[in-house]
Short mmCIF file of C-alpha atoms and ligand atoms in Angstrom, two decimals:
data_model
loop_
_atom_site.label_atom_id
_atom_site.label_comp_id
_atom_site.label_asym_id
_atom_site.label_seq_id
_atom_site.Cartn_x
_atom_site.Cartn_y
_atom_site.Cartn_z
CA UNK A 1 0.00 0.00 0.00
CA UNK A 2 0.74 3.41 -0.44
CA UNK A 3 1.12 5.44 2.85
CA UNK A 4 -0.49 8.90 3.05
CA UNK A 5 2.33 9.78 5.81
CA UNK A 6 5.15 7.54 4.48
CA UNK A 7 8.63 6.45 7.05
CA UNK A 8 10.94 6.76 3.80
CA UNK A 9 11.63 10.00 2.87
CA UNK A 10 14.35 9.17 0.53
CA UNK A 11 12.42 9.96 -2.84
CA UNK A 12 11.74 13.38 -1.72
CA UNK A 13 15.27 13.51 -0.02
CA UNK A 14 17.31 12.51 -3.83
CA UNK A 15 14.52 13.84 -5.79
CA UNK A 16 15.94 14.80 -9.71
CA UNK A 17 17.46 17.53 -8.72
CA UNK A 18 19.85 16.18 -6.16
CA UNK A 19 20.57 12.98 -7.88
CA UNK A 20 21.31 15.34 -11.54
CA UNK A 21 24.02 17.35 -8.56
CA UNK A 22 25.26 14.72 -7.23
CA UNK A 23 25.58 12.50 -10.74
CA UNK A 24 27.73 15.51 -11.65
CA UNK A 25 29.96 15.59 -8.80
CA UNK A 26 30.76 11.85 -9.42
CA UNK A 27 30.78 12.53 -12.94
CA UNK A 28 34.02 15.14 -12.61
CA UNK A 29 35.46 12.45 -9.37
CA UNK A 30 35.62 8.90 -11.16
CA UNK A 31 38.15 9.77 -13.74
CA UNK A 32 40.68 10.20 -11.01
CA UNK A 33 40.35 6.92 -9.80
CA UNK A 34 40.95 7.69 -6.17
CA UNK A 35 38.51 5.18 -4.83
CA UNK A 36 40.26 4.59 -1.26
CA UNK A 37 40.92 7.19 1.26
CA UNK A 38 41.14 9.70 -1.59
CA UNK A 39 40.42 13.84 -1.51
CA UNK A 40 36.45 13.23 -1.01
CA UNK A 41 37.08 11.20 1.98
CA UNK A 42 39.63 13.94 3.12
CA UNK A 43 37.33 16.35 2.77
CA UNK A 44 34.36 14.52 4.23
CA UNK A 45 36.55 14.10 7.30
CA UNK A 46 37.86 17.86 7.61
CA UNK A 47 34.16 19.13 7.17
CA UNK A 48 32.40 16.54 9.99
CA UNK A 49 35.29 17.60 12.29
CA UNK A 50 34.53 21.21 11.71
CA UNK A 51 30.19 20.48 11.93
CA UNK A 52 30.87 18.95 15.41
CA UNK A 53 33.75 21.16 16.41
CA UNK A 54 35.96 18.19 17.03
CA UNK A 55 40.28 17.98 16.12
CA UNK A 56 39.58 14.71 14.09
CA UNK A 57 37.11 12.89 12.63
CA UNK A 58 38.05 9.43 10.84
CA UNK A 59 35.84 7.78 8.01
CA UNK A 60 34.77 4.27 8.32
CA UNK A 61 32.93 1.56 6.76
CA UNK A 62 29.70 1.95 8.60
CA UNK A 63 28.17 3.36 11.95
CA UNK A 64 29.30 -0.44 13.72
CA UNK A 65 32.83 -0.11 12.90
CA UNK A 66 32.69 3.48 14.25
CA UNK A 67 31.72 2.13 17.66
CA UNK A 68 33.85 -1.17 16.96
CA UNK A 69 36.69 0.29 15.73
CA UNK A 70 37.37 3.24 19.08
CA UNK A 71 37.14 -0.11 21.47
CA UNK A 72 39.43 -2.04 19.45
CA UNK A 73 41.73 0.85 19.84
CA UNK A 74 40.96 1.22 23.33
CA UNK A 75 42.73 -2.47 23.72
CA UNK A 76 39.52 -4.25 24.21
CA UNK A 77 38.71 -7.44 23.28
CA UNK A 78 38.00 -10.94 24.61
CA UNK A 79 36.94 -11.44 28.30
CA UNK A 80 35.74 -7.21 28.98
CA UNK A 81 32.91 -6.08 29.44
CA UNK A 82 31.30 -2.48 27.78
CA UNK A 83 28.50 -1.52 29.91
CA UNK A 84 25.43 -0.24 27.44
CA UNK A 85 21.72 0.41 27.43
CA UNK A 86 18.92 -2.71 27.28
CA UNK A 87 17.36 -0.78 24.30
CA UNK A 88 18.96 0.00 21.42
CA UNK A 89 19.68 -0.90 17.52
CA UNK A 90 21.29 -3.94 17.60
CA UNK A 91 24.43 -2.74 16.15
CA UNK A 92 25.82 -1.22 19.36
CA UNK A 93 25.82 -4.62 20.76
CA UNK A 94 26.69 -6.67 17.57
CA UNK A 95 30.16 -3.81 17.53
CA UNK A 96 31.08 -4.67 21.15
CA UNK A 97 30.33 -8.52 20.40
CA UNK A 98 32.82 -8.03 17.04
CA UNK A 99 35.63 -7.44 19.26
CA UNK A 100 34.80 -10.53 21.41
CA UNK A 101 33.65 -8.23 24.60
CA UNK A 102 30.55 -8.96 26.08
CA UNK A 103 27.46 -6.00 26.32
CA UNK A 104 26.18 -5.78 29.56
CA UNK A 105 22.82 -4.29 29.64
CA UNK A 106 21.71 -1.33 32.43
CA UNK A 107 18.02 -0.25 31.72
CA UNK A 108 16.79 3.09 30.09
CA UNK A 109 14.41 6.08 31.32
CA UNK A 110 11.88 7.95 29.61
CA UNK A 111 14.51 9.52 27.83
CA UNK A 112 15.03 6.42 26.25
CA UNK A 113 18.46 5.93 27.38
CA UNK A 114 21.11 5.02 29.92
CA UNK A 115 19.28 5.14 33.21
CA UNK A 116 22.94 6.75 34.68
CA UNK A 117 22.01 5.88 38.14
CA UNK A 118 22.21 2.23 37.20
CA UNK A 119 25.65 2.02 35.77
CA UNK A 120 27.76 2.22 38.81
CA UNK A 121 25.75 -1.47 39.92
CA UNK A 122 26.67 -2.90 36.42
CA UNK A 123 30.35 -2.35 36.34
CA UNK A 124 32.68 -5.31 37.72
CA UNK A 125 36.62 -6.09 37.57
CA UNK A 126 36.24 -7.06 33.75
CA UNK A 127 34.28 -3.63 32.69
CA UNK A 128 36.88 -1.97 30.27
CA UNK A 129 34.23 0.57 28.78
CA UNK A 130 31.12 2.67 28.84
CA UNK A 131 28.78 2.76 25.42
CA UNK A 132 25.82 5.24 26.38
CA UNK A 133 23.36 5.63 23.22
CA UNK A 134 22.38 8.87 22.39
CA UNK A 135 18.84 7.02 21.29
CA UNK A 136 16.63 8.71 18.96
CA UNK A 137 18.43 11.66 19.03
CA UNK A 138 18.08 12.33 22.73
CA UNK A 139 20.73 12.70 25.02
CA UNK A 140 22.05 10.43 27.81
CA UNK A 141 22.57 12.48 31.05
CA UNK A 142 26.15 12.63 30.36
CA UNK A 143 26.84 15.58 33.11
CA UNK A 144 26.36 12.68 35.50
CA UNK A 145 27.73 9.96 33.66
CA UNK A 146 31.12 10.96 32.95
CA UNK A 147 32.18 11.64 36.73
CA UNK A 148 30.96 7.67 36.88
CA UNK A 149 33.35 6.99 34.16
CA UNK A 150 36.08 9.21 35.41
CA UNK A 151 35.40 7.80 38.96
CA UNK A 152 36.08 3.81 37.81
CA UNK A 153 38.79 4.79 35.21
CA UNK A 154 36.53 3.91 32.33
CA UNK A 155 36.71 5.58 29.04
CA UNK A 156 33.70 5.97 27.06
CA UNK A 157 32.49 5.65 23.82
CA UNK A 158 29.46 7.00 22.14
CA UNK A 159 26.96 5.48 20.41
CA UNK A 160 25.81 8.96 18.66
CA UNK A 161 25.12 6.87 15.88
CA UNK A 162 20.78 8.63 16.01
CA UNK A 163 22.55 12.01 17.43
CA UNK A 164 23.94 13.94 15.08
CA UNK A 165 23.86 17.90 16.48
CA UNK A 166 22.27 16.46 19.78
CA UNK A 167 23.98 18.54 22.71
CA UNK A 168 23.31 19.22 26.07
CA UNK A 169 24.59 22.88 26.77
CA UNK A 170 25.61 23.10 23.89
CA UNK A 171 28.39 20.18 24.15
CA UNK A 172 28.00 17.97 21.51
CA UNK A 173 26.72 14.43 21.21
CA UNK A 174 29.82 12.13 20.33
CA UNK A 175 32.06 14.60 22.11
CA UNK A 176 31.82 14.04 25.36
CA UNK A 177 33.90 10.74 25.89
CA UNK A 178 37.48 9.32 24.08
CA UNK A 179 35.40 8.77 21.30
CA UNK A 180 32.09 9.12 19.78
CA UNK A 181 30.88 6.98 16.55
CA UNK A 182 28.08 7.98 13.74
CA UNK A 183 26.42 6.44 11.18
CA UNK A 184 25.66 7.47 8.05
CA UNK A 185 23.33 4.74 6.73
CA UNK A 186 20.27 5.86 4.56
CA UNK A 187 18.31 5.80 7.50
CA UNK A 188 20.43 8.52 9.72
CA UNK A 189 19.84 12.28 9.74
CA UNK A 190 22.89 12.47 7.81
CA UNK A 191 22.95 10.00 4.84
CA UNK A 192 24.54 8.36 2.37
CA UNK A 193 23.90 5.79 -0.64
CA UNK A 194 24.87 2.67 1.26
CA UNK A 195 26.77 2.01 4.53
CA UNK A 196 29.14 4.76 6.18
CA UNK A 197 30.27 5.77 9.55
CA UNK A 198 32.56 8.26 11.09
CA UNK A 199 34.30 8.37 14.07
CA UNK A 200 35.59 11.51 16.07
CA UNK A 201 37.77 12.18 18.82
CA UNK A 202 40.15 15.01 20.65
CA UNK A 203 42.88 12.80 21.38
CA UNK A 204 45.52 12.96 18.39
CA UNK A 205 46.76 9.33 19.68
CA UNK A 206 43.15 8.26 19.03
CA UNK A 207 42.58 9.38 15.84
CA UNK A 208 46.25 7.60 14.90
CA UNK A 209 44.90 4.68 15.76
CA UNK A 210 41.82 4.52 14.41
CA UNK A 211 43.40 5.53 11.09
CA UNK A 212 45.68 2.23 11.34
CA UNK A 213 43.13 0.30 12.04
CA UNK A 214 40.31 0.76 9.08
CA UNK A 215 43.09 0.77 7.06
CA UNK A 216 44.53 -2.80 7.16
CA UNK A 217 47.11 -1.30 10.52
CA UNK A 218 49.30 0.35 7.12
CA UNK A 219 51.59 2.90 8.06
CA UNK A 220 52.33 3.21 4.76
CA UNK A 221 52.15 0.96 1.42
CA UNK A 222 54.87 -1.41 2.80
CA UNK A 223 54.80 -1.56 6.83
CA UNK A 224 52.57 -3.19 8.99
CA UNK A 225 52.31 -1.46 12.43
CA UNK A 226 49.18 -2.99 13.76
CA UNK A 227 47.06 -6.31 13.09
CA UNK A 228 43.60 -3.86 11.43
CA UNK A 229 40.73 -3.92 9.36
CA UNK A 230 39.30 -3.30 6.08
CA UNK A 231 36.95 -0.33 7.23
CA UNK A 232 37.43 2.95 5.11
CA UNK A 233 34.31 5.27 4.34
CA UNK A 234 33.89 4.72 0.61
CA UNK A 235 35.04 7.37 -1.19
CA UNK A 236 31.96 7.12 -3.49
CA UNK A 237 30.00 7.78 -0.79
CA UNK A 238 31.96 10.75 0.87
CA UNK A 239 31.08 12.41 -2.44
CA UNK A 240 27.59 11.95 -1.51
CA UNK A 241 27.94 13.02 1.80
CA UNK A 242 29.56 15.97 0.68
CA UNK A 243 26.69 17.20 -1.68
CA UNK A 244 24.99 16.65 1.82
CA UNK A 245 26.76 17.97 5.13
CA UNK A 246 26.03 21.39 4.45
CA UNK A 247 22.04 20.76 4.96
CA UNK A 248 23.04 18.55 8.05
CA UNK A 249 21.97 21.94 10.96
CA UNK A 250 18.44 22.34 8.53
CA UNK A 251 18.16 18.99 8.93
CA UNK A 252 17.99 19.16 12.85
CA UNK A 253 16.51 22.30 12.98
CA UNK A 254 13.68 20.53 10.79
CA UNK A 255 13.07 17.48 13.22
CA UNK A 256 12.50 19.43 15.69
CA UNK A 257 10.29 21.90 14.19
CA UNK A 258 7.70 19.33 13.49
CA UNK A 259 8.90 17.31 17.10
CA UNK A 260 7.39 20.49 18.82
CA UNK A 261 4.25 20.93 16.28
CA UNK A 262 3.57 16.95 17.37
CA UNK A 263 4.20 17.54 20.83
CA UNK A 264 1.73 20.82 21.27
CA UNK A 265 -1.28 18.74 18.85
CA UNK A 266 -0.53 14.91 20.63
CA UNK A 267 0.05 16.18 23.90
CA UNK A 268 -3.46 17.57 24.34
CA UNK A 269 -4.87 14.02 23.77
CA UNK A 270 -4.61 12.44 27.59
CA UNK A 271 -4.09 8.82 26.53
CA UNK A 272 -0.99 10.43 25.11
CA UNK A 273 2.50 10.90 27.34
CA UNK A 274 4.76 13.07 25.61
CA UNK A 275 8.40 12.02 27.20
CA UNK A 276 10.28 14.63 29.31
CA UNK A 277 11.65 17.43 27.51
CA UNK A 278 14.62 19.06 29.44
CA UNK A 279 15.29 22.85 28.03
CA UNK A 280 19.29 22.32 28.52
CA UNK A 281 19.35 18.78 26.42
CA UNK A 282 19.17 19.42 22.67
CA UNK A 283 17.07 16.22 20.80
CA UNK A 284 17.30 16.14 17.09
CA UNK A 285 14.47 13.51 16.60
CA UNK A 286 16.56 10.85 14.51
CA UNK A 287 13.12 8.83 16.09
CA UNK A 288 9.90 10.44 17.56
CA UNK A 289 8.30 8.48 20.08
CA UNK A 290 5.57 9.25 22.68
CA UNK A 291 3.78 6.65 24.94
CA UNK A 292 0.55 5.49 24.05
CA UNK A 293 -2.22 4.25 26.31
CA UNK A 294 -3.39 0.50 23.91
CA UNK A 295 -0.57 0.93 21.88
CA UNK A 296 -0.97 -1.87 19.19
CA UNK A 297 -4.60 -0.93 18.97
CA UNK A 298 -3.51 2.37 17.86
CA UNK A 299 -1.06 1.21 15.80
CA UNK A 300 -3.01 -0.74 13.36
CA UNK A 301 -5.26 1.67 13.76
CA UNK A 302 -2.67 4.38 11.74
CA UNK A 303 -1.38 1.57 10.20
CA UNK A 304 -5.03 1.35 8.46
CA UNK A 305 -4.84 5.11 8.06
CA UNK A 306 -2.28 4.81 5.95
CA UNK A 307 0.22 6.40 8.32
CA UNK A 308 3.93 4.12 8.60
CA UNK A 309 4.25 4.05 12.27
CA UNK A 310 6.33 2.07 13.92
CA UNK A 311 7.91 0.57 17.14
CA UNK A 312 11.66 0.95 18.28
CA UNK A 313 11.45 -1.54 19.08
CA UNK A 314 8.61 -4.39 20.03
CA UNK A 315 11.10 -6.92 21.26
CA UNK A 316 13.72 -5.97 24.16
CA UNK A 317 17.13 -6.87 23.08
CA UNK A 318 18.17 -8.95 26.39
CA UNK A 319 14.98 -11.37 25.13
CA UNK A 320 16.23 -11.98 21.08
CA UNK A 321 16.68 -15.61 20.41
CA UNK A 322 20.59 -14.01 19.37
CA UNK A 323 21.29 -13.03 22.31
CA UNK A 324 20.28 -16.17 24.71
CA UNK A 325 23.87 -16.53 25.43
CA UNK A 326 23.81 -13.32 27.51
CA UNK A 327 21.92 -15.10 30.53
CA UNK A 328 19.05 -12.32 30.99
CA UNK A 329 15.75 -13.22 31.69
CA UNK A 330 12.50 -11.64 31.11
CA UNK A 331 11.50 -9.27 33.78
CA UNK A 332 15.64 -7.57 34.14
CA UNK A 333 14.69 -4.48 32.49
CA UNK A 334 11.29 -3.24 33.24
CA UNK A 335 11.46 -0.02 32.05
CA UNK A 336 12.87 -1.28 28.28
CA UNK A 337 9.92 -3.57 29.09
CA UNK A 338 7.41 -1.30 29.45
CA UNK A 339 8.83 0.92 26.45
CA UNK A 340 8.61 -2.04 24.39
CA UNK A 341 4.49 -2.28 25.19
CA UNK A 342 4.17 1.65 25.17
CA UNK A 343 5.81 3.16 22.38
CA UNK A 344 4.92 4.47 19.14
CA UNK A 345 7.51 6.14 16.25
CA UNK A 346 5.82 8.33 13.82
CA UNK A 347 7.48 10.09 10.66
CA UNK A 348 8.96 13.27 12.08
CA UNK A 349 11.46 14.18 9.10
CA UNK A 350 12.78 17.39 7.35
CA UNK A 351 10.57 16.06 4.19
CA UNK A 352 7.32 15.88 6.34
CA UNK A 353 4.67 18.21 5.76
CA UNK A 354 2.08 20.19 8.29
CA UNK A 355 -0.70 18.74 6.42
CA UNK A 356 0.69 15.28 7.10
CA UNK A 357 1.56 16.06 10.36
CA UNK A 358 -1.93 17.35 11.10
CA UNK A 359 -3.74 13.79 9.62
CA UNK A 360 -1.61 11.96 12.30
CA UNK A 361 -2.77 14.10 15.07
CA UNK A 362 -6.55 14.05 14.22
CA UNK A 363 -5.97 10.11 13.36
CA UNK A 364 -4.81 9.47 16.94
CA UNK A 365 -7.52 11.64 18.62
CA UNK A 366 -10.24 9.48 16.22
CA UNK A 367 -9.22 6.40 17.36
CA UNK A 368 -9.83 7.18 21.54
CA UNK A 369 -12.45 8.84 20.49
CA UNK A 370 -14.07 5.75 19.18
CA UNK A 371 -13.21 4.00 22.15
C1 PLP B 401 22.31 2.87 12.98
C2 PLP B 401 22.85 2.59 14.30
C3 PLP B 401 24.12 2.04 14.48
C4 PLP B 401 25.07 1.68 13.37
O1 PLP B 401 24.48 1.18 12.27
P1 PLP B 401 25.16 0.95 10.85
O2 PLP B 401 24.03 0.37 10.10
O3 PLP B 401 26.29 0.01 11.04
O4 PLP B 401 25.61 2.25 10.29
C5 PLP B 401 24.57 1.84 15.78
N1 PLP B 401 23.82 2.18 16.84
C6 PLP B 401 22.61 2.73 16.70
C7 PLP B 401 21.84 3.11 17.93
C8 PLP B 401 22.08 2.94 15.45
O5 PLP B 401 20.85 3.47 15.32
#
């Protein structure tokens, strides 16, 4: 079926236009054959560094190797432990299980991330490393978090992977711990044609390292300095992200435009929770979620509509079939639990229209009021 308020904006995102541009710009790059780590990626790198005020920011192969790739250089591996949140995208927990570490879950909030408070419980004589999520596009309460880390001698990493431009006080999302990894899958606020991640970081010895290591551990064409990876943000793609970057503040700005238009039209309908919205915390919407009193009801019920909305996510992580091995049981995380059975995701994104936005808020107050 064809959705009247579609989840995929990517039609109206590389409509003609964009795709003629950026056909162009790949047009005038593929005659000089500098597919790997050539001048696109260089600039791709230099312009991400300067959009989240960061000294370096390293191209990778996607958003997992940019949260695999700053714990393998952290010296992390078999028999750790990274402490991370019980919801999230799989990926943040399929990166720390890459390097042979095992995730260990604390639950969210109604922030939908790290509840911080329950981190200093988690962490044991193997914990090598903190993974907070900046989920959604919302911001773990890093303010507390990082004294935590700092307290235990743990560095952290961030999954900013949904946070692009998030902040809280105007310090960035990504750029609070050693190291902070983004994706740039098709899905992201910032997107390219296929997979693509980027890491940044302060520390110069970081950023050495994580060079070495997408790149095979090459120094140069002939020495070996580290055992690495094949990992390098496709320089096909940095073209793409280049036509892009520059639209990447409009982009937030956007989101949360239409996050607040949502929140002032749902939020007068009381079987509808909007989640807390701190004034110091900067959200850029990557998801937008509010809790819903018979949530599947009410999503079939759009779903009928003809409006895509979805649920990030229905199943808990600690209770996949993949994860078994972990040891959790149902019941350990009763707040993911409860998110799980609560939530709804609707279309939020810089493509959405107030006329769209508008059918989903008098589609929701129809269906309670048919109740
Ligand atoms: C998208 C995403 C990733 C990384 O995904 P890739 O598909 O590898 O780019 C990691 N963590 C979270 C929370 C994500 O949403």
């Amino acid at each position: 079926m064809t959705f009247k308020v579609r989840y995929s904006y990517l039609p109206q995102q590389f409509d003609d236009q964009a795709i003629s541009e950026i056909l162009e710009e790949l047009r005038l790059f593929v005659p000089t054959g500098d597919f790997t780590l050539g001048k696109p990626v260089a600039e791709f790198e230099r312009r991400f560094a300067e959009l989240m005020g960061v000294k370096h920011a390293i191209g990778v192969g996607s958003g997992t190797d940019a949260l695999k790739l700053p714990l393998k250089a952290l010296g992390i591996g078999h028999g750790d432990e990274v402490i991370t949140t019980a919801n999230t995208f799989i990926a943040t927990v399929g990166a720390i299980n890459e390097i042979g570490a095992r995730p260990v879950f604390v639950d969210c909030d109604d922030s939908f991330c790290m509840d911080v408070d329950q981190v200093e419980a988690a962490i044991t004589p193997r914990t090598k490393a903190i993974m907070p999520v900046q989920f959604t596009g919302y911001m773990t309460d890093m303010r507390k978090l990082m004294p935590i880390a700092e307290k235990h001698g743990l560095p952290v990493v961030e999954d900013a992977c949904q946070g692009i431009l998030a902040d809280i006080e105007g310090k960035r999302s990504g750029t609070w711990g050693i190291a902070g990894g983004f994706s740039l899958h098709p899905l992201k606020n910032l997107n390219v044609w296929a997979d693509g991640g980027v890491v940044v970081t302060n520390d110069d010895a970081m950023n050495e390292k994580l060079r070495l290591l997408r790149n095979h551990g090459l120094k140069n064409r002939d020495e070996v300095a580290i055992l690495g990876y094949n990992s390098r943000l496709d320089s096909v793609q940095a073209v793409v992200g280049n036509w892009l970057i520059g639209q990447t503040h409009d982009i937030a700005d956007k989101r949360i435009a239409n996050a607040e238009y949502y929140d002032r039209g749902l939020g007068e309908i009381p079987q509808i929770r909007i989640p807390p919205r701190p004034a110091d915390c900067k959200r850029v919407y990557h998801l937008y979620i509010v809790f819903a009193e018979d949530r599947d009801a009410l999503l079939q019920y759009c779903l009928d509509a003809g409006i895509e909305a979805k649920v990030h996510y229905p199943i808990p992580l600690y209770q996949q079939e993949g994860l078994k091995h972990l040891g959790y049981k149902a019941g350990d995380f009763p707040v993911t639990d409860r998110h799980a059975r609560e939530i709804i995701t609707f279309p939020a994104d810089q493509h959405l229209t107030r006329e769209q936005q508008d059918y989903v808020i008098d589609t929701v107050r129809r269906f309670y009021a048919t109740r």
